[in-house]
């Protein structure tokens, strides 16, 4: 298939490359000429802007928007809505607020343009590993773009099949799932990121306890000078707390035992807050997720080894760089 890709940052560029690797054609655009030239040099077609991109695409046109959530995504979607035609499809693969998706889908439907939200997880590793995707939108549109989704997805890989899944949606085993109508994809991804906050916080706090076991405030015979990197490594093998986040933790500690390149100033990109908001609306208690979000707020005032660990994990999976002071 031939599609447009808007936004060639940490994930958009790799999404384009993975699609082309699987035989799809990409027409790309980004405000950064350097980013555009880098992808064009690997086989993509260049566009000078959204109008030019739309002209280069066959009908029904498909445009994947991979931009930061908020104003910049809103502007791109609104602009595309004004130049696309009936039956064309806009895919938002970023981390938009699901309520914005519901509104956009409703507004675009009046023009005959279809909106699909795709919550995309995989970070900077997605080019090699593939992307886990949670999708919201109309059935016909999601079926039409299935070749794109299946190319981006990780596939079954070496993960054991879950017993008793007969008759269930087979794409879930491939790493992508049509969750429901517009907004449902980003809603599921939002909760996914809220859980991610909690998991990361648990690792960070645990390693902080391990690190401080050598504190001079303890009796001398109760102090242990523990090796953080080796502990992370042994937990990766057969432990019930093993995970990709732990893999990234072990990788960070192997190259920088004290995590000296991180200050522990941990940002949040919005999804954690939205998850807490949704929990309040639904009257669902989420003390772990709420505490993990508040811990990130506190990290911007003072820093612990655990917060450096959070920064290291965020850099590991998503290339997120700490804000400069």
CSV table of C-alpha atoms in Angstrom, one decimal:
chain,number,residue,atom,x,y,z
A,1,UNK,CA,0.0,0.0,0.0
A,2,UNK,CA,1.0,3.6,-0.5
A,3,UNK,CA,0.5,6.0,2.4
A,4,UNK,CA,1.6,9.4,3.8
A,5,UNK,CA,3.5,9.7,7.0
A,6,UNK,CA,3.6,13.0,8.8
A,7,UNK,CA,6.2,13.3,11.6
A,8,UNK,CA,9.6,11.6,11.4
A,9,UNK,CA,10.8,11.8,14.9
A,10,UNK,CA,11.8,8.9,17.3
A,11,UNK,CA,9.0,6.7,16.1
A,12,UNK,CA,7.6,8.2,12.9
A,13,UNK,CA,10.9,7.7,11.0
A,14,UNK,CA,11.2,4.1,12.1
A,15,UNK,CA,7.6,3.4,11.3
A,16,UNK,CA,8.2,4.6,7.7
A,17,UNK,CA,11.3,2.4,7.5
A,18,UNK,CA,9.6,-0.7,8.8
A,19,UNK,CA,6.7,-0.2,6.4
A,20,UNK,CA,9.0,0.1,3.4
A,21,UNK,CA,10.9,-2.9,4.6
A,22,UNK,CA,7.7,-4.8,4.2
A,23,UNK,CA,7.0,-3.6,0.7
A,24,UNK,CA,4.8,-0.5,1.4
A,25,UNK,CA,5.4,2.9,-0.2
A,26,UNK,CA,5.7,6.0,2.0
A,27,UNK,CA,5.3,9.7,1.1
A,28,UNK,CA,6.8,11.6,4.0
A,29,UNK,CA,6.8,15.1,5.5
A,30,UNK,CA,8.4,16.7,8.6
A,31,UNK,CA,9.3,20.2,9.5
A,32,UNK,CA,12.9,19.0,9.7
A,33,UNK,CA,14.5,18.8,6.2
A,34,UNK,CA,17.2,16.7,7.7
A,35,UNK,CA,14.7,14.1,9.0
A,36,UNK,CA,12.9,14.0,5.6
A,37,UNK,CA,16.1,13.6,3.6
A,38,UNK,CA,17.2,10.8,5.9
A,39,UNK,CA,14.1,8.8,5.1
A,40,UNK,CA,14.0,9.8,1.5
A,41,UNK,CA,17.5,8.5,1.2
A,42,UNK,CA,16.2,5.1,2.2
A,43,UNK,CA,13.5,4.9,-0.4
A,44,UNK,CA,10.6,7.2,0.7
A,45,UNK,CA,9.0,9.8,-1.6
A,46,UNK,CA,9.4,13.4,-0.5
A,47,UNK,CA,6.5,15.9,-0.1
A,48,UNK,CA,6.8,19.6,0.3
A,49,UNK,CA,3.7,19.8,2.6
A,50,UNK,CA,0.4,18.2,3.3
A,51,UNK,CA,-1.3,19.4,0.1
A,52,UNK,CA,1.6,17.9,-1.9
A,53,UNK,CA,1.5,14.7,0.0
A,54,UNK,CA,-2.2,14.2,-0.6
A,55,UNK,CA,-1.7,14.8,-4.4
A,56,UNK,CA,0.8,11.9,-4.4
A,57,UNK,CA,-1.5,9.4,-2.8
A,58,UNK,CA,-3.9,7.0,-4.6
A,59,UNK,CA,-7.6,7.0,-3.5
A,60,UNK,CA,-8.7,6.1,-0.9
A,61,UNK,CA,-5.8,8.1,0.6
A,62,UNK,CA,-4.2,7.0,3.9
A,63,UNK,CA,-2.2,9.4,6.0
A,64,UNK,CA,-0.5,8.3,9.2
A,65,UNK,CA,0.0,11.3,11.6
A,66,UNK,CA,2.9,10.6,14.1
A,67,UNK,CA,3.2,13.9,16.0
A,68,UNK,CA,3.2,14.9,19.7
A,69,UNK,CA,-0.2,14.9,21.3
A,70,UNK,CA,-1.9,18.3,21.5
A,71,UNK,CA,-1.9,21.4,19.3
A,72,UNK,CA,0.4,20.2,16.6
A,73,UNK,CA,-1.6,16.9,16.0
A,74,UNK,CA,-4.9,18.9,16.1
A,75,UNK,CA,-3.6,21.3,13.5
A,76,UNK,CA,-2.4,18.5,11.2
A,77,UNK,CA,-5.7,16.6,11.5
A,78,UNK,CA,-7.8,19.7,10.9
A,79,UNK,CA,-5.7,20.6,7.8
A,80,UNK,CA,-6.0,17.1,6.4
A,81,UNK,CA,-9.7,17.1,7.0
A,82,UNK,CA,-10.0,20.1,4.8
A,83,UNK,CA,-8.1,18.7,1.8
A,84,UNK,CA,-8.9,15.0,1.9
A,85,UNK,CA,-11.9,13.5,0.2
A,86,UNK,CA,-14.8,11.1,1.0
A,87,UNK,CA,-13.4,7.7,2.0
A,88,UNK,CA,-9.9,8.8,2.8
A,89,UNK,CA,-8.4,7.7,6.1
A,90,UNK,CA,-6.5,9.7,8.7
A,91,UNK,CA,-4.6,7.6,11.3
A,92,UNK,CA,-3.4,9.2,14.5
A,93,UNK,CA,-0.6,7.0,15.8
A,94,UNK,CA,0.5,9.3,18.6
A,95,UNK,CA,-0.7,9.5,22.2
A,96,UNK,CA,-3.7,11.8,21.7
A,97,UNK,CA,-6.4,12.1,24.4
A,98,UNK,CA,-9.1,9.6,23.6
A,99,UNK,CA,-11.9,12.3,24.0
A,100,UNK,CA,-10.2,14.3,21.2
A,101,UNK,CA,-10.4,11.2,19.0
A,102,UNK,CA,-14.1,10.9,19.6
A,103,UNK,CA,-14.6,14.5,18.6
A,104,UNK,CA,-12.3,14.4,15.6
A,105,UNK,CA,-14.0,11.2,14.3
A,106,UNK,CA,-17.4,12.8,14.6
A,107,UNK,CA,-16.3,16.0,12.9
A,108,UNK,CA,-14.5,14.2,10.0
A,109,UNK,CA,-17.4,11.8,9.5
A,110,UNK,CA,-19.5,14.8,8.4
A,111,UNK,CA,-17.0,15.3,5.6
A,112,UNK,CA,-16.9,11.7,4.7
A,113,UNK,CA,-13.3,11.3,6.0
A,114,UNK,CA,-12.6,8.4,8.3
A,115,UNK,CA,-10.5,8.8,11.5
A,116,UNK,CA,-8.6,5.9,13.1
A,117,UNK,CA,-6.7,6.1,16.4
A,118,UNK,CA,-3.8,3.8,16.8
A,119,UNK,CA,-2.1,3.7,20.2
A,120,UNK,CA,1.4,2.6,19.4
A,121,UNK,CA,3.9,1.1,21.8
A,122,UNK,CA,7.4,0.1,20.9
A,123,UNK,CA,9.5,3.2,21.3
A,124,UNK,CA,12.9,3.4,19.5
A,125,UNK,CA,13.1,-0.4,19.3
A,126,UNK,CA,10.0,-0.7,17.1
A,127,UNK,CA,12.0,-0.9,13.8
A,128,UNK,CA,13.5,-4.2,14.8
A,129,UNK,CA,11.0,-5.5,17.3
A,130,UNK,CA,7.8,-4.3,15.8
A,131,UNK,CA,5.0,-2.2,17.4
A,132,UNK,CA,2.2,-3.3,19.7
A,133,UNK,CA,-0.9,-1.4,18.5
A,134,UNK,CA,-4.3,-0.7,20.0
A,135,UNK,CA,-6.8,0.5,17.4
A,136,UNK,CA,-10.0,2.4,17.5
A,137,UNK,CA,-12.3,3.2,14.5
A,138,UNK,CA,-14.8,1.9,12.0
A,139,UNK,CA,-14.6,-1.8,11.1
A,140,UNK,CA,-14.3,-1.2,7.3
A,141,UNK,CA,-11.4,1.3,7.7
A,142,UNK,CA,-9.5,-0.9,10.1
A,143,UNK,CA,-9.9,-3.9,7.7
A,144,UNK,CA,-8.7,-1.7,4.8
A,145,UNK,CA,-5.4,-0.7,6.6
A,146,UNK,CA,-4.8,-4.2,8.0
A,147,UNK,CA,-1.8,-4.7,5.6
A,148,UNK,CA,-0.1,-1.7,7.2
A,149,UNK,CA,-0.9,-2.8,10.8
A,150,UNK,CA,0.3,-6.3,10.2
A,151,UNK,CA,3.6,-5.0,8.7
A,152,UNK,CA,4.2,-2.8,11.8
A,153,UNK,CA,3.2,-5.5,14.3
A,154,UNK,CA,5.8,-7.7,15.9
A,155,UNK,CA,4.1,-11.0,15.0
A,156,UNK,CA,3.9,-14.1,17.2
A,157,UNK,CA,7.6,-14.3,17.7
A,158,UNK,CA,8.8,-16.8,20.3
A,159,UNK,CA,6.2,-16.0,22.9
A,160,UNK,CA,4.3,-19.1,23.9
A,161,UNK,CA,0.6,-19.2,22.9
A,162,UNK,CA,-1.9,-18.6,25.7
A,163,UNK,CA,-4.1,-21.8,26.2
A,164,UNK,CA,-7.9,-21.7,25.6
A,165,UNK,CA,-7.8,-18.7,23.1
A,166,UNK,CA,-9.8,-20.6,20.5
A,167,UNK,CA,-12.3,-18.4,18.7
A,168,UNK,CA,-10.8,-15.1,19.9
A,169,UNK,CA,-9.3,-12.3,17.8
A,170,UNK,CA,-6.2,-13.8,16.2
A,171,UNK,CA,-4.5,-10.4,15.6
A,172,UNK,CA,-4.0,-10.0,19.3
A,173,UNK,CA,-1.4,-12.8,19.1
A,174,UNK,CA,0.3,-10.8,16.3
A,175,UNK,CA,0.6,-7.8,18.5
A,176,UNK,CA,-2.3,-5.6,17.3
A,177,UNK,CA,-5.9,-5.3,18.2
A,178,UNK,CA,-9.0,-3.5,17.0
A,179,UNK,CA,-10.4,-2.5,20.4
A,180,UNK,CA,-13.6,-0.8,19.3
A,181,UNK,CA,-14.9,2.6,18.0
A,182,UNK,CA,-13.0,5.8,17.6
A,183,UNK,CA,-11.1,6.7,20.8
A,184,UNK,CA,-11.0,3.1,22.2
A,185,UNK,CA,-7.5,2.5,20.8
A,186,UNK,CA,-6.0,5.5,22.5
A,187,UNK,CA,-8.0,4.8,25.7
A,188,UNK,CA,-6.4,1.3,25.9
A,189,UNK,CA,-3.0,2.8,25.2
A,190,UNK,CA,-3.5,5.5,27.8
A,191,UNK,CA,-4.2,2.8,30.5
A,192,UNK,CA,-1.3,0.8,29.2
A,193,UNK,CA,1.0,3.8,29.9
A,194,UNK,CA,-0.6,4.4,33.3
A,195,UNK,CA,0.3,0.8,34.1
A,196,UNK,CA,3.8,1.4,32.7
A,197,UNK,CA,4.2,4.2,35.2
A,198,UNK,CA,3.4,1.9,38.1
A,199,UNK,CA,5.7,-0.9,36.9
A,200,UNK,CA,8.6,1.5,36.4
A,201,UNK,CA,8.0,3.1,39.9
A,202,UNK,CA,8.0,-0.4,41.5
A,203,UNK,CA,11.4,-1.2,39.9
A,204,UNK,CA,12.8,2.2,40.9
A,205,UNK,CA,11.7,2.0,44.5
A,206,UNK,CA,13.0,-1.6,44.8
A,207,UNK,CA,16.4,-0.7,43.4
A,208,UNK,CA,16.5,2.4,45.7
A,209,UNK,CA,16.1,0.1,48.7
A,210,UNK,CA,18.9,-2.2,47.4
A,211,UNK,CA,21.2,0.8,46.8
A,212,UNK,CA,20.7,2.2,50.2
A,213,UNK,CA,21.4,-1.0,52.1
A,214,UNK,CA,25.0,0.3,52.3
A,215,UNK,CA,23.9,3.4,54.2
A,216,UNK,CA,26.0,4.5,57.1
A,217,UNK,CA,22.8,5.0,59.1
A,218,UNK,CA,22.6,1.2,59.4
A,219,UNK,CA,24.5,-1.0,61.8
A,220,UNK,CA,27.8,-2.1,60.2
A,221,UNK,CA,26.9,-5.8,60.1
A,222,UNK,CA,23.6,-5.0,58.4
A,223,UNK,CA,25.2,-3.1,55.5
A,224,UNK,CA,25.4,-4.8,52.1
A,225,UNK,CA,27.4,-3.3,49.2
A,226,UNK,CA,25.1,-4.8,46.5
A,227,UNK,CA,25.9,-4.8,42.8
A,228,UNK,CA,22.8,-3.3,41.1
A,229,UNK,CA,23.8,-4.5,37.6
A,230,UNK,CA,24.3,-8.1,38.6
A,231,UNK,CA,21.0,-8.1,40.6
A,232,UNK,CA,19.1,-6.8,37.6
A,233,UNK,CA,20.8,-9.4,35.4
A,234,UNK,CA,19.9,-12.4,37.7
A,235,UNK,CA,16.3,-11.2,38.0
A,236,UNK,CA,16.0,-11.3,34.2
A,237,UNK,CA,16.5,-15.1,34.2
A,238,UNK,CA,13.6,-17.1,35.6
A,239,UNK,CA,12.3,-14.5,38.1
A,240,UNK,CA,8.6,-13.6,38.2
A,241,UNK,CA,9.6,-9.9,38.0
A,242,UNK,CA,11.4,-10.3,34.6
A,243,UNK,CA,10.2,-8.0,31.9
A,244,UNK,CA,11.4,-5.8,29.0
A,245,UNK,CA,11.6,-2.9,31.5
A,246,UNK,CA,13.9,-5.0,33.6
A,247,UNK,CA,16.0,-5.8,30.5
A,248,UNK,CA,16.4,-2.1,29.9
A,249,UNK,CA,17.3,-1.6,33.5
A,250,UNK,CA,20.0,-4.2,33.3
A,251,UNK,CA,21.3,-2.6,30.1
A,252,UNK,CA,21.5,0.8,31.7
A,253,UNK,CA,23.3,-0.5,34.9
A,254,UNK,CA,25.8,-2.5,32.9
A,255,UNK,CA,27.1,0.6,31.2
A,256,UNK,CA,26.7,3.0,34.1
A,257,UNK,CA,26.4,1.4,37.5
A,258,UNK,CA,25.7,4.7,39.3
A,259,UNK,CA,23.5,6.1,36.5
A,260,UNK,CA,25.6,9.3,36.6
A,261,UNK,CA,24.4,10.6,33.3
A,262,UNK,CA,20.9,10.9,34.7
A,263,UNK,CA,19.7,13.5,37.2
A,264,UNK,CA,16.4,11.7,38.0
A,265,UNK,CA,14.2,14.6,36.7
A,266,UNK,CA,11.3,12.4,35.4
A,267,UNK,CA,8.8,13.9,33.0
A,268,UNK,CA,5.3,12.7,32.3
A,269,UNK,CA,3.8,13.0,28.8
A,270,UNK,CA,0.1,13.2,29.8
A,271,UNK,CA,-1.2,9.6,29.6
A,272,UNK,CA,-0.6,8.9,33.3
A,273,UNK,CA,-2.7,12.0,34.2
A,274,UNK,CA,-5.4,11.0,31.8
A,275,UNK,CA,-5.5,7.5,33.3
A,276,UNK,CA,-6.0,8.9,36.8
A,277,UNK,CA,-8.8,11.3,35.4
A,278,UNK,CA,-10.5,8.3,33.8
A,279,UNK,CA,-10.3,6.4,37.1
A,280,UNK,CA,-11.9,9.3,38.9
A,281,UNK,CA,-14.7,9.5,36.3
A,282,UNK,CA,-15.3,5.8,36.7
A,283,UNK,CA,-14.9,5.8,40.5
A,284,UNK,CA,-12.2,3.1,40.2
A,285,UNK,CA,-9.4,3.1,42.9
A,286,UNK,CA,-5.9,3.2,41.4
A,287,UNK,CA,-3.6,4.0,44.3
A,288,UNK,CA,-0.5,2.5,42.7
A,289,UNK,CA,-0.9,4.4,39.4
A,290,UNK,CA,-1.7,7.6,41.2
A,291,UNK,CA,1.3,7.3,43.5
A,292,UNK,CA,3.6,6.6,40.5
A,293,UNK,CA,2.4,9.8,38.8
A,294,UNK,CA,2.9,11.9,42.0
A,295,UNK,CA,6.4,10.4,42.4
A,296,UNK,CA,7.3,11.9,39.0
A,297,UNK,CA,6.0,15.3,40.1
A,298,UNK,CA,8.2,15.0,43.2
A,299,UNK,CA,11.2,14.0,41.2
A,300,UNK,CA,11.5,17.5,39.8
A,301,UNK,CA,12.3,18.9,43.2
A,302,UNK,CA,14.8,16.4,44.5
A,303,UNK,CA,16.4,13.2,43.1
A,304,UNK,CA,17.0,9.7,44.3
A,305,UNK,CA,18.8,6.7,42.8
A,306,UNK,CA,15.3,5.3,42.0
A,307,UNK,CA,14.4,8.4,40.0
A,308,UNK,CA,17.6,8.1,38.1
A,309,UNK,CA,16.5,4.5,37.3
A,310,UNK,CA,13.1,5.9,36.0
A,311,UNK,CA,15.0,8.3,33.7
A,312,UNK,CA,17.2,5.4,32.5
A,313,UNK,CA,14.2,3.2,31.7
A,314,UNK,CA,12.5,6.0,29.8
A,315,UNK,CA,15.6,6.7,27.8
A,316,UNK,CA,16.0,3.0,27.2
A,317,UNK,CA,12.6,2.3,25.7
A,318,UNK,CA,11.6,5.6,24.2
A,319,UNK,CA,14.8,7.7,23.8
A,320,UNK,CA,13.2,10.2,26.2
A,321,UNK,CA,15.8,12.8,27.3
A,322,UNK,CA,15.6,14.6,30.6
A,323,UNK,CA,14.5,18.2,30.5
A,324,UNK,CA,17.4,20.6,30.7
A,325,UNK,CA,17.6,22.7,33.9
